[in-house]
């Protein structure tokens, strides 16, 4: 599958209605691999508050994933600084179920990984993936991530570094 042309854009408070709608219609999809997004945001106002006020002491770079042609939001992707490691971040994301298998996530992962390593100055990007989420692991490996550890009960770690 060829990459889709996507826009990976920093979230602003005005994105809250569209992000809430994406979360709301994908709740069961989001919770299948222990992601708590579908269990956390039950109003547009909660989404807006999180965009405006990230958790204290946590560095995050939160973005929407949009189809370049329609500008519709198809997913969410973020970087979070790893505790105690100055030059590394963790990438996390979700895609609306109706948009899977179309190359959106592969494009978004490539874009945000490149931004992390060039514009933002990090040396490593890590991903933590539920061990039953093979689609996510495959998307990361298509982008050059390498497996770096496994917890057989729950998750796999993948790494991209310069």
PDB file of C-alpha atoms in Angstrom:
ATOM      1  CA  UNK A   1       0.000   0.000   0.000  1.00  0.00           C
ATOM      2  CA  UNK A   2       1.410   3.364  -1.012  1.00  0.00           C
ATOM      3  CA  UNK A   3       1.625   6.128   1.543  1.00  0.00           C
ATOM      4  CA  UNK A   4      -1.261   8.580   1.635  1.00  0.00           C
ATOM      5  CA  UNK A   5      -0.629  12.270   1.509  1.00  0.00           C
ATOM      6  CA  UNK A   6      -1.360  13.471   5.015  1.00  0.00           C
ATOM      7  CA  UNK A   7      -1.150  16.670   6.985  1.00  0.00           C
ATOM      8  CA  UNK A   8       0.318  16.225  10.459  1.00  0.00           C
ATOM      9  CA  UNK A   9      -0.592  19.427  12.259  1.00  0.00           C
ATOM     10  CA  UNK A  10      -0.263  20.554  15.893  1.00  0.00           C
ATOM     11  CA  UNK A  11      -3.590  20.402  17.688  1.00  0.00           C
ATOM     12  CA  UNK A  12      -5.310  23.672  18.546  1.00  0.00           C
ATOM     13  CA  UNK A  13      -8.429  24.142  20.686  1.00  0.00           C
ATOM     14  CA  UNK A  14     -10.513  24.546  17.520  1.00  0.00           C
ATOM     15  CA  UNK A  15      -9.744  20.887  16.669  1.00  0.00           C
ATOM     16  CA  UNK A  16     -11.658  19.668  19.735  1.00  0.00           C
ATOM     17  CA  UNK A  17     -15.045  19.065  18.030  1.00  0.00           C
ATOM     18  CA  UNK A  18     -13.556  16.993  15.212  1.00  0.00           C
ATOM     19  CA  UNK A  19     -11.209  15.060  17.512  1.00  0.00           C
ATOM     20  CA  UNK A  20     -14.037  14.326  19.947  1.00  0.00           C
ATOM     21  CA  UNK A  21     -16.238  13.066  17.099  1.00  0.00           C
ATOM     22  CA  UNK A  22     -13.411  10.793  15.876  1.00  0.00           C
ATOM     23  CA  UNK A  23     -12.902   9.391  19.392  1.00  0.00           C
ATOM     24  CA  UNK A  24     -16.625   9.032  20.042  1.00  0.00           C
ATOM     25  CA  UNK A  25     -17.376   6.991  16.928  1.00  0.00           C
ATOM     26  CA  UNK A  26     -14.306   4.777  17.484  1.00  0.00           C
ATOM     27  CA  UNK A  27     -14.608   3.969  21.219  1.00  0.00           C
ATOM     28  CA  UNK A  28     -14.766   0.185  20.878  1.00  0.00           C
ATOM     29  CA  UNK A  29     -12.016   0.234  18.248  1.00  0.00           C
ATOM     30  CA  UNK A  30      -9.758   2.334  20.502  1.00  0.00           C
ATOM     31  CA  UNK A  31     -10.142   0.137  23.575  1.00  0.00           C
ATOM     32  CA  UNK A  32      -9.378  -3.208  21.908  1.00  0.00           C
ATOM     33  CA  UNK A  33      -5.625  -2.983  22.669  1.00  0.00           C
ATOM     34  CA  UNK A  34      -5.859  -1.398  26.144  1.00  0.00           C
ATOM     35  CA  UNK A  35      -5.652   2.188  24.849  1.00  0.00           C
ATOM     36  CA  UNK A  36      -7.518   4.355  27.342  1.00  0.00           C
ATOM     37  CA  UNK A  37      -8.426   7.150  24.886  1.00  0.00           C
ATOM     38  CA  UNK A  38     -11.887   5.684  24.316  1.00  0.00           C
ATOM     39  CA  UNK A  39     -12.479   5.522  28.080  1.00  0.00           C
ATOM     40  CA  UNK A  40     -11.237   9.029  28.930  1.00  0.00           C
ATOM     41  CA  UNK A  41     -12.858  11.656  26.757  1.00  0.00           C
ATOM     42  CA  UNK A  42     -16.643  11.787  27.059  1.00  0.00           C
ATOM     43  CA  UNK A  43     -17.176  15.387  26.021  1.00  0.00           C
ATOM     44  CA  UNK A  44     -15.836  17.868  23.556  1.00  0.00           C
ATOM     45  CA  UNK A  45     -14.951  20.091  26.508  1.00  0.00           C
ATOM     46  CA  UNK A  46     -12.687  17.378  28.010  1.00  0.00           C
ATOM     47  CA  UNK A  47     -10.858  17.122  24.675  1.00  0.00           C
ATOM     48  CA  UNK A  48     -10.496  20.909  24.471  1.00  0.00           C
ATOM     49  CA  UNK A  49      -9.147  21.100  28.049  1.00  0.00           C
ATOM     50  CA  UNK A  50      -6.511  18.453  27.279  1.00  0.00           C
ATOM     51  CA  UNK A  51      -5.412  20.331  24.144  1.00  0.00           C
ATOM     52  CA  UNK A  52      -5.158  23.598  26.085  1.00  0.00           C
ATOM     53  CA  UNK A  53      -3.608  22.159  29.262  1.00  0.00           C
ATOM     54  CA  UNK A  54      -1.327  19.133  28.900  1.00  0.00           C
ATOM     55  CA  UNK A  55      -0.461  17.341  32.151  1.00  0.00           C
ATOM     56  CA  UNK A  56       1.934  19.307  34.313  1.00  0.00           C
ATOM     57  CA  UNK A  57       5.546  18.221  33.923  1.00  0.00           C
ATOM     58  CA  UNK A  58       4.839  16.202  30.747  1.00  0.00           C
ATOM     59  CA  UNK A  59       6.262  17.356  27.425  1.00  0.00           C
ATOM     60  CA  UNK A  60       3.943  16.420  24.577  1.00  0.00           C
ATOM     61  CA  UNK A  61       3.745  17.316  20.903  1.00  0.00           C
ATOM     62  CA  UNK A  62       0.149  16.454  19.940  1.00  0.00           C
ATOM     63  CA  UNK A  63      -1.050  16.489  16.321  1.00  0.00           C
ATOM     64  CA  UNK A  64      -4.003  15.672  14.153  1.00  0.00           C
ATOM     65  CA  UNK A  65      -3.629  13.415  11.131  1.00  0.00           C
ATOM     66  CA  UNK A  66      -5.609  14.794   8.204  1.00  0.00           C
ATOM     67  CA  UNK A  67      -6.233  13.672   4.645  1.00  0.00           C
ATOM     68  CA  UNK A  68      -4.384  16.195   2.493  1.00  0.00           C
ATOM     69  CA  UNK A  69      -7.139  16.327  -0.134  1.00  0.00           C
ATOM     70  CA  UNK A  70     -10.236  16.591   2.088  1.00  0.00           C
ATOM     71  CA  UNK A  71      -8.577  18.035   5.237  1.00  0.00           C
ATOM     72  CA  UNK A  72     -10.738  15.615   7.262  1.00  0.00           C
ATOM     73  CA  UNK A  73      -9.235  14.385  10.529  1.00  0.00           C
ATOM     74  CA  UNK A  74      -8.534  10.652  10.242  1.00  0.00           C
ATOM     75  CA  UNK A  75      -6.396  10.147  13.341  1.00  0.00           C
ATOM     76  CA  UNK A  76      -4.181  11.483  16.094  1.00  0.00           C
ATOM     77  CA  UNK A  77      -0.430  11.202  16.686  1.00  0.00           C
ATOM     78  CA  UNK A  78       1.828  12.516  19.429  1.00  0.00           C
ATOM     79  CA  UNK A  79       5.323  12.551  20.817  1.00  0.00           C
ATOM     80  CA  UNK A  80       5.912  12.351  24.569  1.00  0.00           C
ATOM     81  CA  UNK A  81       9.312  12.860  26.165  1.00  0.00           C
ATOM     82  CA  UNK A  82      10.514   9.689  27.881  1.00  0.00           C
ATOM     83  CA  UNK A  83      11.183  10.256  31.596  1.00  0.00           C
ATOM     84  CA  UNK A  84      14.847  10.614  32.449  1.00  0.00           C
ATOM     85  CA  UNK A  85      16.038  10.442  28.815  1.00  0.00           C
ATOM     86  CA  UNK A  86      16.733  13.903  27.434  1.00  0.00           C
ATOM     87  CA  UNK A  87      17.078  13.017  23.746  1.00  0.00           C
ATOM     88  CA  UNK A  88      14.323  10.410  23.286  1.00  0.00           C
ATOM     89  CA  UNK A  89      10.563  10.526  22.783  1.00  0.00           C
ATOM     90  CA  UNK A  90       7.792   7.981  22.515  1.00  0.00           C
ATOM     91  CA  UNK A  91       5.405   8.095  19.576  1.00  0.00           C
ATOM     92  CA  UNK A  92       1.760   7.195  20.098  1.00  0.00           C
ATOM     93  CA  UNK A  93      -1.198   7.350  17.769  1.00  0.00           C
ATOM     94  CA  UNK A  94      -4.602   6.122  16.712  1.00  0.00           C
ATOM     95  CA  UNK A  95      -6.474   6.010  13.454  1.00  0.00           C
ATOM     96  CA  UNK A  96     -10.205   5.896  12.937  1.00  0.00           C
ATOM     97  CA  UNK A  97     -11.216   2.330  12.108  1.00  0.00           C
ATOM     98  CA  UNK A  98     -12.747   3.408   8.811  1.00  0.00           C
ATOM     99  CA  UNK A  99      -9.379   4.780   7.661  1.00  0.00           C
ATOM    100  CA  UNK A 100      -7.222   1.702   8.335  1.00  0.00           C
ATOM    101  CA  UNK A 101      -5.359  -0.012   5.522  1.00  0.00           C
ATOM    102  CA  UNK A 102      -5.113   3.119   3.387  1.00  0.00           C
ATOM    103  CA  UNK A 103      -1.565   4.257   4.215  1.00  0.00           C
ATOM    104  CA  UNK A 104      -2.506   7.162   6.487  1.00  0.00           C
ATOM    105  CA  UNK A 105      -0.671   5.921   9.559  1.00  0.00           C
ATOM    106  CA  UNK A 106       2.507   4.937   7.743  1.00  0.00           C
ATOM    107  CA  UNK A 107       2.688   8.446   6.259  1.00  0.00           C
ATOM    108  CA  UNK A 108       1.971  10.103   9.601  1.00  0.00           C
ATOM    109  CA  UNK A 109       4.567   8.001  11.455  1.00  0.00           C
ATOM    110  CA  UNK A 110       7.188   8.886   8.837  1.00  0.00           C
ATOM    111  CA  UNK A 111       6.320  12.575   9.035  1.00  0.00           C
ATOM    112  CA  UNK A 112       6.351  12.853  12.823  1.00  0.00           C
ATOM    113  CA  UNK A 113       9.459  10.671  13.221  1.00  0.00           C
ATOM    114  CA  UNK A 114      11.297  12.910  10.756  1.00  0.00           C
ATOM    115  CA  UNK A 115      10.089  16.021  12.575  1.00  0.00           C
ATOM    116  CA  UNK A 116      11.236  14.584  15.929  1.00  0.00           C
ATOM    117  CA  UNK A 117      14.735  13.880  14.604  1.00  0.00           C
ATOM    118  CA  UNK A 118      15.239  17.049  12.567  1.00  0.00           C
ATOM    119  CA  UNK A 119      13.131  19.989  13.755  1.00  0.00           C
ATOM    120  CA  UNK A 120      12.746  18.946  17.389  1.00  0.00           C
ATOM    121  CA  UNK A 121      16.296  17.625  17.867  1.00  0.00           C
ATOM    122  CA  UNK A 122      15.672  14.204  19.387  1.00  0.00           C
ATOM    123  CA  UNK A 123      18.011  11.271  18.652  1.00  0.00           C
ATOM    124  CA  UNK A 124      15.618   8.380  19.294  1.00  0.00           C
ATOM    125  CA  UNK A 125      11.926   7.722  18.853  1.00  0.00           C
ATOM    126  CA  UNK A 126      10.406   4.758  20.654  1.00  0.00           C
ATOM    127  CA  UNK A 127       7.051   3.064  20.203  1.00  0.00           C
ATOM    128  CA  UNK A 128       5.214   0.798  22.609  1.00  0.00           C
ATOM    129  CA  UNK A 129       2.728  -1.493  20.843  1.00  0.00           C
ATOM    130  CA  UNK A 130       0.319  -4.027  22.303  1.00  0.00           C
ATOM    131  CA  UNK A 131       1.639  -7.447  21.294  1.00  0.00           C
ATOM    132  CA  UNK A 132      -1.661  -8.322  19.554  1.00  0.00           C
ATOM    133  CA  UNK A 133      -1.665  -5.143  17.457  1.00  0.00           C
ATOM    134  CA  UNK A 134       0.240  -6.458  14.455  1.00  0.00           C
ATOM    135  CA  UNK A 135      -1.015  -3.684  12.141  1.00  0.00           C
ATOM    136  CA  UNK A 136       0.664  -1.056  14.300  1.00  0.00           C
ATOM    137  CA  UNK A 137       3.933  -2.997  14.515  1.00  0.00           C
ATOM    138  CA  UNK A 138       3.961  -3.461  10.732  1.00  0.00           C
ATOM    139  CA  UNK A 139       3.374   0.250  10.114  1.00  0.00           C
ATOM    140  CA  UNK A 140       6.295   1.127  12.400  1.00  0.00           C
ATOM    141  CA  UNK A 141       8.605  -1.399  10.727  1.00  0.00           C
ATOM    142  CA  UNK A 142       7.668  -0.017   7.280  1.00  0.00           C
ATOM    143  CA  UNK A 143       8.949   3.305   8.623  1.00  0.00           C
ATOM    144  CA  UNK A 144      12.304   1.861   9.726  1.00  0.00           C
ATOM    145  CA  UNK A 145      11.600   1.070  13.384  1.00  0.00           C
ATOM    146  CA  UNK A 146      13.362  -1.984  14.786  1.00  0.00           C
ATOM    147  CA  UNK A 147      12.109  -4.318  17.534  1.00  0.00           C
ATOM    148  CA  UNK A 148      13.963  -3.675  20.809  1.00  0.00           C
ATOM    149  CA  UNK A 149      12.181  -5.729  23.448  1.00  0.00           C
ATOM    150  CA  UNK A 150       9.073  -7.686  24.261  1.00  0.00           C
ATOM    151  CA  UNK A 151       6.891  -8.256  27.265  1.00  0.00           C
ATOM    152  CA  UNK A 152       5.058 -11.447  26.238  1.00  0.00           C
ATOM    153  CA  UNK A 153       2.078 -10.503  28.385  1.00  0.00           C
ATOM    154  CA  UNK A 154       1.446  -7.081  26.909  1.00  0.00           C
ATOM    155  CA  UNK A 155       3.711  -5.068  24.642  1.00  0.00           C
ATOM    156  CA  UNK A 156       6.528  -4.808  22.173  1.00  0.00           C
ATOM    157  CA  UNK A 157       9.010  -1.929  22.020  1.00  0.00           C
ATOM    158  CA  UNK A 158      10.297  -0.633  18.708  1.00  0.00           C
ATOM    159  CA  UNK A 159      12.956   2.019  18.169  1.00  0.00           C
ATOM    160  CA  UNK A 160      14.027   4.440  15.451  1.00  0.00           C
ATOM    161  CA  UNK A 161      17.314   6.232  15.987  1.00  0.00           C
ATOM    162  CA  UNK A 162      19.763   8.359  14.038  1.00  0.00           C
TER     163      UNK A 162
END
